Amino acid sequence: MRKILCGIVVLMGFTSAAYATSDSFVWKDPVDGFTFSFPDSWGVQTADAPTVRIRIAGPLNQDFATCRVKAEKDGRLEIYPKHLMSEAVYETLGRDFWEREIQDHNNATITDIRGPASLGGKGDATAIRETFVADTGHGKVNMYGEQIASIYADTRYVVSCSSRLEQFNKYAPLFATIMGSVDLDPRYHPFATGYYRDFLADPKLMLPRSKPGTIFPKGDYALQTVHD
């Protein structure tokens, strides 16, 4: 069934302008302009951290399937040109960063770390998989999840999805689609030389060393007096 959200909706702490394809929503961040897609059967939840822009949960409560997008200003890599960002992000968002990032999860352990990666086809990134324990209020549950982080322009994004450990393989393809749906608002020009012709690739132009009209030295000419 096609569902359409029109205008700006304030929903449980989130402000969003959303458009829909059949059975999916596209959520647009009002601050940085990135978009994020998820199934229309999933619901938006209250943010669980100050930097969370959107948090969603699957329809089956017992699976504890959730995804979220965090964003906060991080201008450390603004001095780097785009062609060096992949290496700079890989060094900045390495294991030390991820060890700090997973501290908001109980008993978290990184099981895999990958990089360089890409967020939304624009942001250079690194990614991890992790195990942790969630306190549901009715007992503790073993969880498994994925996270990907990118510094793009002056903002650091962290996108994550997780579920109950024994249900993760069922959700893994959907998690990949949700995390891959993030589309960052372009901050870099797609061409290094802008819209100009790439004149740097032109052949070398050979110019004469002498000035026009002075190929022959003055001494080669003899001045004669003409008598009537």
mmCIF file of N, CA and C in Angstrom, residues 2 52-53 59 108 155 163 176 183 186 215 226:
data_model
loop_
_atom_site.group_PDB
_atom_site.id
_atom_site.type_symbol
_atom_site.label_atom_id
_atom_site.label_comp_id
_atom_site.label_asym_id
_atom_site.label_seq_id
_atom_site.Cartn_x
_atom_site.Cartn_y
_atom_site.Cartn_z
ATOM 1 N N ARG A 2 0.559 2.214 -0.839
ATOM 2 C CA ARG A 2 1.337 3.433 -0.919
ATOM 3 C C ARG A 2 0.886 4.397 0.173
ATOM 4 N N VAL A 52 21.226 11.751 18.365
ATOM 5 C CA VAL A 52 20.428 10.899 17.480
ATOM 6 C C VAL A 52 19.422 11.756 16.716
ATOM 7 N N ARG A 53 19.461 11.655 15.377
ATOM 8 C CA ARG A 53 18.535 12.417 14.537
ATOM 9 C C ARG A 53 17.251 11.627 14.285
ATOM 10 N N PRO A 59 8.531 -4.040 13.488
ATOM 11 C CA PRO A 59 7.178 -4.316 13.974
ATOM 12 C C PRO A 59 7.093 -5.459 14.981
ATOM 13 N N ALA A 108 29.804 -4.567 25.437
ATOM 14 C CA ALA A 108 29.988 -4.560 23.980
ATOM 15 C C ALA A 108 31.371 -5.057 23.598
ATOM 16 N N THR A 155 30.706 17.272 9.471
ATOM 17 C CA THR A 155 29.777 16.498 10.304
ATOM 18 C C THR A 155 30.183 15.031 10.355
ATOM 19 N N SER A 163 19.775 -6.218 16.351
ATOM 20 C CA SER A 163 18.619 -7.038 16.704
ATOM 21 C C SER A 163 19.057 -8.092 17.702
ATOM 22 N N ALA A 176 21.127 -3.941 5.787
ATOM 23 C CA ALA A 176 22.022 -3.435 4.743
ATOM 24 C C ALA A 176 21.308 -2.426 3.855
ATOM 25 N N ASP A 183 21.466 9.055 2.205
ATOM 26 C CA ASP A 183 21.957 9.870 1.092
ATOM 27 C C ASP A 183 22.348 11.236 1.640
ATOM 28 N N PRO A 186 25.047 16.778 -0.828
ATOM 29 C CA PRO A 186 26.380 17.010 -1.429
ATOM 30 C C PRO A 186 27.067 18.238 -0.834
ATOM 31 N N ILE A 215 62.352 39.853 -34.919
ATOM 32 C CA ILE A 215 63.054 38.612 -35.260
ATOM 33 C C ILE A 215 64.455 38.923 -35.785
ATOM 34 N N VAL A 226 68.522 59.279 -49.226
ATOM 35 C CA VAL A 226 67.959 59.354 -50.564
ATOM 36 C C VAL A 226 68.012 60.821 -51.004
#
